[in-house]
mmCIF file of C-alpha atoms and ligand atoms in Angstrom:
data_model
loop_
_atom_site.group_PDB
_atom_site.id
_atom_site.type_symbol
_atom_site.label_atom_id
_atom_site.label_comp_id
_atom_site.label_asym_id
_atom_site.label_seq_id
_atom_site.Cartn_x
_atom_site.Cartn_y
_atom_site.Cartn_z
ATOM 1 C CA MET K 1 -17.629 5.430 -10.061
ATOM 2 C CA SER K 2 -15.980 4.554 -13.334
ATOM 3 C CA HIS K 3 -13.952 1.358 -13.667
ATOM 4 C CA HIS K 4 -10.690 3.196 -13.072
ATOM 5 C CA ASP K 5 -11.694 4.591 -9.675
ATOM 6 C CA GLU K 6 -10.697 1.562 -7.595
ATOM 7 C CA ARG K 7 -8.780 2.591 -4.491
ATOM 8 C CA THR K 8 -6.167 0.659 -2.566
ATOM 9 C CA PHE K 9 -4.192 1.187 0.609
ATOM 10 C CA VAL K 10 -0.377 1.187 0.554
ATOM 11 C CA MET K 11 2.148 1.929 3.270
ATOM 12 C CA VAL K 12 5.929 2.343 3.284
ATOM 13 C CA LYS K 13 6.916 0.478 6.449
ATOM 14 C CA PRO K 14 9.426 1.811 9.015
ATOM 15 C CA ASP K 15 12.360 0.072 7.276
ATOM 16 C CA GLY K 16 11.443 1.678 3.939
ATOM 17 C CA VAL K 17 11.180 5.106 5.561
ATOM 18 C CA GLN K 18 14.534 4.741 7.354
ATOM 19 C CA ARG K 19 16.202 3.532 4.164
ATOM 20 C CA GLY K 20 15.031 6.563 2.203
ATOM 21 C CA LEU K 21 12.735 4.654 -0.138
ATOM 22 C CA ILE K 22 9.562 6.779 0.103
ATOM 23 C CA GLY K 23 10.317 8.763 -3.044
ATOM 24 C CA GLU K 24 11.317 5.716 -5.085
ATOM 25 C CA ILE K 25 8.162 3.863 -4.097
ATOM 26 C CA VAL K 26 5.852 6.827 -4.730
ATOM 27 C CA SER K 27 7.519 7.309 -8.137
ATOM 28 C CA ARG K 28 6.777 3.767 -9.221
ATOM 29 C CA PHE K 29 3.056 4.147 -8.592
ATOM 30 C CA GLU K 30 2.944 7.627 -10.148
ATOM 31 C CA GLU K 31 4.763 6.434 -13.264
ATOM 32 C CA ARG K 32 2.457 3.435 -13.577
ATOM 33 C CA GLY K 33 -0.417 5.911 -13.933
ATOM 34 C CA LEU K 34 -2.064 5.436 -10.572
ATOM 35 C CA LYS K 35 -3.430 8.566 -8.903
ATOM 36 C CA LEU K 36 -2.420 9.506 -5.361
ATOM 37 C CA VAL K 37 -5.595 10.470 -3.487
ATOM 38 C CA GLY K 38 -4.300 10.416 0.091
ATOM 39 C CA GLY K 39 -0.995 10.428 1.960
ATOM 40 C CA LYS K 40 -0.050 10.593 5.630
ATOM 41 C CA PHE K 41 3.341 10.479 7.362
ATOM 42 C CA MET K 42 2.565 9.055 10.796
ATOM 43 C CA GLN K 43 3.566 6.684 13.558
ATOM 44 C CA ILE K 44 1.274 3.701 14.171
ATOM 45 C CA ASP K 45 0.257 3.102 17.803
ATOM 46 C CA GLN K 46 -0.379 -0.281 19.450
ATOM 47 C CA GLU K 47 -4.143 -0.111 18.975
ATOM 48 C CA LEU K 48 -3.960 0.666 15.266
ATOM 49 C CA ALA K 49 -1.269 -1.999 14.754
ATOM 50 C CA HIS K 50 -3.451 -4.638 16.405
ATOM 51 C CA GLU K 51 -6.430 -3.635 14.300
ATOM 52 C CA HIS K 52 -4.497 -3.443 11.035
ATOM 53 C CA TYR K 53 -2.814 -6.822 11.537
ATOM 54 C CA GLY K 54 -5.735 -8.463 13.402
ATOM 55 C CA GLU K 55 -5.877 -11.361 10.941
ATOM 56 C CA HIS K 56 -2.393 -12.395 12.128
ATOM 57 C CA GLU K 57 -2.903 -12.175 15.904
ATOM 58 C CA ASP K 58 -2.562 -15.935 16.411
ATOM 59 C CA LYS K 59 0.613 -16.221 14.328
ATOM 60 C CA PRO K 60 4.012 -16.730 16.001
ATOM 61 C CA PHE K 61 5.401 -13.600 14.334
ATOM 62 C CA PHE K 62 2.575 -11.300 15.517
ATOM 63 C CA ASP K 63 4.365 -9.619 18.454
ATOM 64 C CA ASP K 64 7.482 -8.951 16.388
ATOM 65 C CA LEU K 65 5.312 -7.606 13.582
ATOM 66 C CA VAL K 66 3.530 -5.167 15.922
ATOM 67 C CA ASP K 67 6.853 -4.073 17.471
ATOM 68 C CA PHE K 68 8.281 -3.460 14.010
ATOM 69 C CA ILE K 69 5.357 -1.600 12.479
ATOM 70 C CA THR K 70 5.132 0.725 15.532
ATOM 71 C CA SER K 71 8.923 1.258 15.729
ATOM 72 C CA GLY K 72 9.129 4.379 13.576
ATOM 73 C CA PRO K 73 7.262 6.521 11.089
ATOM 74 C CA VAL K 74 5.391 5.023 8.156
ATOM 75 C CA PHE K 75 4.080 6.681 5.012
ATOM 76 C CA ALA K 76 0.455 5.636 4.442
ATOM 77 C CA MET K 77 -1.122 6.248 1.047
ATOM 78 C CA VAL K 78 -4.240 5.674 -0.993
ATOM 79 C CA TRP K 79 -3.766 5.063 -4.731
ATOM 80 C CA GLU K 80 -6.540 4.998 -7.303
ATOM 81 C CA GLY K 81 -6.783 3.469 -10.756
ATOM 82 C CA ALA K 82 -8.090 0.603 -12.852
ATOM 83 C CA ASP K 83 -7.729 -2.695 -10.976
ATOM 84 C CA ALA K 84 -5.567 -0.781 -8.483
ATOM 85 C CA THR K 85 -5.495 -3.361 -5.678
ATOM 86 C CA ARG K 86 -4.342 -6.240 -7.863
ATOM 87 C CA GLN K 87 -1.936 -4.114 -9.913
ATOM 88 C CA VAL K 88 -0.277 -2.674 -6.810
ATOM 89 C CA ARG K 89 0.134 -6.135 -5.284
ATOM 90 C CA SER K 90 1.837 -7.330 -8.452
ATOM 91 C CA MET K 91 4.240 -4.375 -8.247
ATOM 92 C CA VAL K 92 4.929 -5.128 -4.552
ATOM 93 C CA GLY K 93 5.915 -8.787 -5.101
ATOM 94 C CA GLU K 94 5.565 -11.755 -2.776
ATOM 95 C CA THR K 95 5.333 -11.477 1.011
ATOM 96 C CA ASP K 96 8.922 -12.762 1.271
ATOM 97 C CA PRO K 97 11.401 -10.515 -0.579
ATOM 98 C CA ALA K 98 13.575 -13.580 -1.172
ATOM 99 C CA GLU K 99 10.753 -15.045 -3.273
ATOM 100 C CA SER K 100 9.963 -11.768 -5.059
ATOM 101 C CA ALA K 101 10.976 -11.215 -8.671
ATOM 102 C CA PRO K 102 13.437 -8.458 -9.574
ATOM 103 C CA GLY K 103 11.403 -5.500 -10.785
ATOM 104 C CA THR K 104 8.996 -5.754 -7.882
ATOM 105 C CA ILE K 105 9.425 -3.431 -4.898
ATOM 106 C CA ARG K 106 10.194 -6.218 -2.425
ATOM 107 C CA GLY K 107 12.337 -7.998 -5.024
ATOM 108 C CA ASP K 108 14.393 -4.868 -5.657
ATOM 109 C CA PHE K 109 14.675 -3.500 -2.108
ATOM 110 C CA GLY K 110 14.445 -6.376 0.371
ATOM 111 C CA LEU K 111 16.024 -9.635 1.453
ATOM 112 C CA ASP K 112 14.219 -10.558 4.693
ATOM 113 C CA LEU K 113 10.599 -11.564 5.324
ATOM 114 C CA GLY K 114 10.451 -9.493 8.512
ATOM 115 C CA ARG K 115 11.767 -6.360 6.742
ATOM 116 C CA ASN K 116 9.789 -6.273 3.514
ATOM 117 C CA VAL K 117 9.612 -2.474 3.063
ATOM 118 C CA ILE K 118 5.980 -2.042 2.058
ATOM 119 C CA HIS K 119 2.408 -3.032 2.863
ATOM 120 C CA ALA K 120 -0.386 -3.176 0.293
ATOM 121 C CA SER K 121 -3.989 -4.337 0.601
ATOM 122 C CA ASP K 122 -4.509 -7.969 -0.352
ATOM 123 C CA HIS K 123 -6.493 -8.316 -3.609
ATOM 124 C CA GLU K 124 -7.512 -11.856 -2.587
ATOM 125 C CA ASP K 125 -9.149 -10.550 0.614
ATOM 126 C CA GLU K 126 -12.449 -9.051 -0.571
ATOM 127 C CA GLY K 127 -12.931 -5.523 0.780
ATOM 128 C CA ALA K 128 -9.505 -5.358 2.471
ATOM 129 C CA ASN K 129 -8.675 -2.228 0.478
ATOM 130 C CA GLU K 130 -11.771 -0.324 1.698
ATOM 131 C CA ARG K 131 -11.338 -1.562 5.298
ATOM 132 C CA GLU K 132 -7.712 -0.452 5.444
ATOM 133 C CA ILE K 133 -8.427 2.917 3.826
ATOM 134 C CA ASP K 134 -11.146 3.526 6.462
ATOM 135 C CA LEU K 135 -8.792 2.520 9.239
ATOM 136 C CA PHE K 136 -6.086 5.011 8.274
ATOM 137 C CA PHE K 137 -7.932 7.889 6.591
ATOM 138 C CA ASP K 138 -10.964 10.076 7.109
ATOM 139 C CA GLU K 139 -13.044 10.609 3.968
ATOM 140 C CA ALA K 140 -12.067 14.308 3.932
ATOM 141 C CA GLU K 141 -8.404 13.323 3.648
ATOM 142 C CA LEU K 142 -9.016 11.622 0.301
ATOM 143 C CA LEU K 143 -8.885 14.198 -2.456
ATOM 144 C CA ASP K 144 -10.960 14.262 -5.600
ATOM 145 C CA TYR K 145 -9.129 15.551 -8.684
ATOM 146 C CA GLU K 146 -8.178 14.481 -12.190
ATOM 147 C CA ARG K 147 -4.698 13.621 -13.362
ATOM 148 C CA ILE K 148 -3.968 15.872 -16.325
ATOM 149 C CA ASP K 149 -2.805 12.829 -18.295
ATOM 150 C CA ALA K 150 -5.941 10.747 -17.630
ATOM 151 C CA ALA K 151 -6.908 10.817 -21.308
ATOM 152 C CA TRP K 152 -3.504 9.290 -22.184
ATOM 153 C CA LEU K 153 -3.726 6.594 -19.528
ATOM 154 C CA TYR K 154 -7.147 5.198 -20.398
ATOM 155 C CA GLU K 155 -8.528 4.570 -23.872
ATOM 156 C CA ASP K 156 -12.099 5.311 -22.775
ATOM 157 C CA GLU K 157 -11.285 8.618 -21.046
ATOM 158 C CA ASP K 158 -12.315 11.579 -23.223
ATOM 159 C CA HIS K 159 -9.734 13.976 -24.572
HETATM 160 P P1 IDP P 1 1.578 -9.341 2.978
HETATM 161 O O1 IDP P 1 2.224 -8.146 3.645
HETATM 162 O O2 IDP P 1 2.319 -9.751 1.746
HETATM 163 O O3 IDP P 1 0.101 -9.152 2.747
HETATM 164 P P2 IDP P 1 0.833 -11.126 5.155
HETATM 165 O O4 IDP P 1 0.807 -12.615 5.049
HETATM 166 O O5 IDP P 1 -0.474 -10.409 5.222
HETATM 167 O O6 IDP P 1 1.758 -10.585 3.975
HETATM 168 O O7 IDP P 1 1.696 -10.785 6.443
HETATM 169 C C1 IDP P 1 1.729 -9.459 6.935
HETATM 170 C C2 IDP P 1 3.157 -9.115 7.288
HETATM 171 O O8 IDP P 1 3.607 -9.961 8.362
HETATM 172 C C3 IDP P 1 4.175 -9.350 6.168
HETATM 173 O O9 IDP P 1 4.256 -8.265 5.277
HETATM 174 C C4 IDP P 1 5.471 -9.511 6.956
HETATM 175 O O10 IDP P 1 5.945 -8.226 7.375
HETATM 176 C C5 IDP P 1 4.981 -10.246 8.198
HETATM 177 N N1 IDP P 1 5.109 -11.700 8.078
HETATM 178 C C6 IDP P 1 4.316 -12.528 7.372
HETATM 179 N N2 IDP P 1 4.697 -13.795 7.497
HETATM 180 C C7 IDP P 1 5.777 -13.778 8.327
HETATM 181 C C8 IDP P 1 6.635 -14.800 8.862
HETATM 182 O O11 IDP P 1 6.484 -15.988 8.598
HETATM 183 N N3 IDP P 1 7.651 -14.359 9.681
HETATM 184 C C9 IDP P 1 7.826 -13.054 9.993
HETATM 185 N N4 IDP P 1 7.043 -12.077 9.521
HETATM 186 C C10 IDP P 1 6.030 -12.422 8.690
HETATM 187 MG MG1 MG P 2 -1.550 -9.168 3.967
#
């Protein structure tokens, strides 16, 4: 693996899907230079919701969070690139849209903590990206290809 093959898990939540934001969100990551290696339009069931948000099961908002994330379709994705997990989180913004800077996804498209449009793996939680990718995708669903502009995105990629 070269240094720009880091993968991270991202998901447009049910509010983002209903509000027609899938394309906008995908565009931001594409334009940044990240490579889409997996994508799945799906509805999360109770079991997957509990597993995905297991770290929050003792929090007061857990039941509402599970109800919300299972309430409609989501668009799950895997994006690849240099420092992908940390770079995606910086593009997503803070957990609370009200605290998120304009220019970030949550800062541009949200106002409410419980409706924050997008999930992305936490770069401060070691291995969260790989765990979440495994939870949502089979290895065969992650595609191996080169972006045609790779040599213009990375100085050390050969022309
Ligand atoms: P993150 O999505 O920025 O990683 P986490 O702290 O991992 O934030 O929380 C997971 C999700 O739980 C958040 O995206 C948000 O939807 C919801 N959430 C977090 N904290 C609260 C809260 O205090 N009230 C209601 N919902 C919350
Ligand atoms: Mg989190």
